[in-house]
Coordinates of C-alpha atoms in Angstrom, one line a residue:
V1 CA -6.3 9.6 2.5
L2 CA -7.9 9.0 -0.6
F3 CA -7.0 10.9 -3.8
C4 CA -9.1 11.2 -7.1
Y5 CA -7.4 11.8 -10.3
A6 CA -8.6 13.2 -13.4
F7 CA -6.2 14.3 -16.3
G8 CA -3.1 13.6 -14.0
M9 CA -4.4 15.9 -11.3
A10 CA -4.9 15.1 -7.6
F11 CA -7.7 16.5 -6.0
Y12 CA -7.3 18.1 -2.7
P13 CA -8.6 15.6 0.0
H14 CA -9.4 18.2 2.7
R15 CA -12.1 20.9 3.4
H16 CA -11.0 23.6 5.6
E17 CA -13.2 26.2 7.4
G18 CA -12.8 29.3 9.4
P19 CA -10.5 32.3 8.6
V20 CA -7.1 31.9 6.7
F21 CA -4.4 34.5 6.1
V22 CA -3.3 34.8 2.6
C23 CA 0.2 36.1 2.8
G24 CA 2.2 37.9 0.1
N25 CA 5.7 39.2 0.3
A26 CA 5.1 42.9 0.3
L27 CA 7.2 45.0 2.8
C28 CA 4.3 45.3 5.1
L29 CA 3.7 41.7 5.3
H30 CA 5.0 41.2 9.1
E31 CA 2.9 44.5 10.1
D32 CA -0.1 43.2 8.5
L33 CA 0.0 39.7 9.9
E34 CA 0.9 41.0 13.5
Q35 CA -2.5 43.3 13.3
A36 CA -4.5 40.4 11.7
R37 CA -3.2 37.9 14.4
K38 CA -5.0 40.3 17.1
V39 CA -8.3 39.4 15.4
Y40 CA -7.7 35.7 14.3
P41 CA -5.0 34.4 16.6
S42 CA -4.8 31.0 15.3
A43 CA -5.7 31.4 11.5
P44 CA -3.5 29.3 9.2
I45 CA -1.6 30.8 6.4
I46 CA -1.4 30.3 2.6
A47 CA 2.0 31.8 1.5
V48 CA 2.1 33.3 -1.9
N49 CA 5.4 33.3 -3.7
G50 CA 8.4 34.8 -1.7
A51 CA 6.2 34.7 1.5
A52 CA 7.2 31.0 1.7
R53 CA 10.7 32.3 3.0
E54 CA 8.9 34.4 5.6
V55 CA 6.0 32.6 7.3
K56 CA 5.0 29.0 8.2
A57 CA 2.2 28.0 6.0
I58 CA -0.2 25.1 5.3
A59 CA -0.1 25.7 1.6
L60 CA 2.1 27.5 -0.7
F61 CA 0.4 29.0 -4.0
S62 CA 1.8 30.6 -7.2
Y63 CA 1.0 31.7 -10.7
H64 CA 4.6 31.0 -11.3
P65 CA 5.1 27.3 -10.1
E66 CA 8.5 26.9 -11.9
R67 CA 9.8 29.3 -9.1
F68 CA 8.9 26.8 -6.3
V69 CA 12.2 25.2 -7.2
E70 CA 14.0 27.7 -9.5
R71 CA 17.5 28.7 -8.4
G72 CA 17.3 32.0 -6.5
F73 CA 13.6 31.5 -5.6
E74 CA 13.5 28.2 -4.0
W75 CA 10.3 28.6 -2.2
I76 CA 9.6 24.9 -1.3
R77 CA 13.3 24.8 0.2
R78 CA 12.8 27.9 2.4
Q79 CA 9.4 26.8 3.5
H80 CA 10.9 23.5 4.7
L81 CA 12.9 25.5 7.2
F82 CA 9.5 26.0 9.0
G83 CA 8.6 22.3 8.7
S84 CA 7.3 19.8 6.3
D85 CA 3.6 20.0 6.9
F86 CA 2.4 22.1 3.8
T87 CA 1.1 21.4 0.2
V88 CA 2.0 23.1 -2.9
H89 CA -0.6 24.5 -5.1
G90 CA -0.9 26.1 -8.7
S91 CA -3.5 27.2 -10.9
R92 CA -2.7 26.0 -14.5
F93 CA -1.8 22.4 -14.7
M94 CA 1.8 21.7 -16.0
P95 CA 2.6 17.9 -16.0
D96 CA 6.4 18.7 -16.0
M97 CA 6.1 20.1 -12.4
P98 CA 5.8 17.2 -10.1
W99 CA 6.6 19.4 -7.0
V100 CA 3.1 20.9 -7.3
Q101 CA 0.8 18.6 -5.5
Y102 CA -2.5 20.0 -6.4
W103 CA -3.9 22.3 -9.3
H104 CA -6.8 24.5 -9.4
E105 CA -8.1 25.7 -12.6
E106 CA -10.5 27.9 -10.6
A107 CA -7.9 30.0 -9.0
R108 CA -6.8 31.2 -12.6
G109 CA -7.4 34.8 -13.8
G110 CA -5.9 38.3 -13.1
G111 CA -5.0 40.3 -10.0
S112 CA -1.6 38.6 -9.4
S113 CA -0.7 35.5 -7.5
A114 CA -2.1 36.8 -4.3
W115 CA -5.7 37.1 -5.7
G116 CA -5.3 33.6 -7.0
A117 CA -4.2 32.6 -3.7
R118 CA -7.6 34.2 -2.4
K119 CA -9.6 32.0 -4.7
L120 CA -7.5 28.9 -3.7
A121 CA -8.5 29.7 -0.1
K122 CA -12.3 29.8 -0.9
L123 CA -11.9 26.7 -2.8
L124 CA -10.4 25.0 0.0
G125 CA -13.3 25.8 2.1
F126 CA -12.1 28.8 4.2
D127 CA -14.9 31.1 5.1
L128 CA -13.0 34.2 5.7
V129 CA -9.8 35.5 3.7
V130 CA -7.5 38.1 5.3
L131 CA -4.8 39.4 2.9
C132 CA -1.5 40.2 4.6
G133 CA 1.4 41.6 2.8
C134 CA -0.8 41.9 -0.4
P135 CA -1.5 45.7 -0.6
M136 CA -1.2 45.7 -4.2
T137 CA 0.8 49.1 -4.3
A138 CA 3.9 49.4 -6.0
G139 CA 6.9 48.8 -3.7
P140 CA 9.6 46.5 -2.4
Y141 CA 9.4 43.0 -1.1
V142 CA 10.2 41.6 2.4
G143 CA 13.8 40.4 2.4
N144 CA 14.8 42.6 -0.7
H145 CA 14.3 46.2 0.7
G146 CA 15.8 47.5 -2.7
L147 CA 13.3 48.2 -5.5
G148 CA 13.0 45.7 -8.2
G149 CA 10.7 43.1 -9.5
T150 CA 7.2 43.1 -11.1
M151 CA 5.4 44.8 -8.2
T152 CA 7.6 48.0 -8.3
H153 CA 6.0 49.0 -11.7
E154 CA 3.0 51.4 -11.3
S155 CA 1.3 50.2 -14.6
I156 CA 1.4 46.5 -13.7
V157 CA 0.2 47.1 -10.0
E158 CA -2.5 49.4 -11.4
R159 CA -3.5 46.6 -13.7
Y160 CA -3.9 43.9 -10.9
Q161 CA -5.8 46.6 -9.0
Q162 CA -8.3 47.0 -11.7
E163 CA -8.6 43.2 -12.2
I164 CA -9.4 42.6 -8.5
M165 CA -11.9 45.5 -8.5
Q166 CA -13.8 43.9 -11.7
D167 CA -13.5 40.3 -10.2
T168 CA -16.4 40.9 -7.7
E169 CA -17.5 37.4 -7.3
W170 CA -14.5 36.8 -5.2
H171 CA -14.9 40.0 -2.8
K172 CA -17.3 38.4 -0.4
G173 CA -15.5 37.2 2.6
C174 CA -12.2 38.6 1.9
Y175 CA -10.6 41.5 3.6
S176 CA -7.2 43.1 3.4
M177 CA -4.9 44.7 6.2
S178 CA -3.3 47.3 4.0
G179 CA -3.1 49.3 0.7
A180 CA -5.1 49.3 -2.5
T181 CA -6.8 46.0 -1.5
K182 CA -7.9 47.3 1.8
D183 CA -9.4 50.2 0.0
I184 CA -11.4 47.7 -2.3
L185 CA -12.2 44.9 0.0
G186 CA -12.3 46.7 3.4
S187 CA -10.6 45.5 6.5
C188 CA -11.3 43.1 9.3

């Protein structure tokens, strides 16, 4: 595998195609994934944030790359329970985070890490993106049924919804299995 380096960043050496699931860790993740698998049974997964604890993924993505190894989050360690054949991606280059293998400045912006992972999927070559566990509605996370965290605050979630609605250049080829993102993007 050849790698090209520019400003200390490795370029992702593969080009994918076909559908991919971008999995967030909202409480609806497993139900969404079950329904999506009926349509695309062999689609690979890009896990966003804490979804790395829940599903086997080919890639992990976050706008918060420190949490890949941060105590209490440890998303990389948790993903290793599924196997070691995954890559770790972030959007804003940070040289003090060697656990992130690939940085994608084009995946930056609003709409949460899930929307950034949608952008990453396109940048990696996937033709169709299906959001699972990314309803962009206030509520609990998988594995933490009690309320708490950023995604339980209506004002934050509403801001993310608006950012996704306005980011229309990334709508084509993206669908969602539930919630506000399903209302914005449609479903497969």
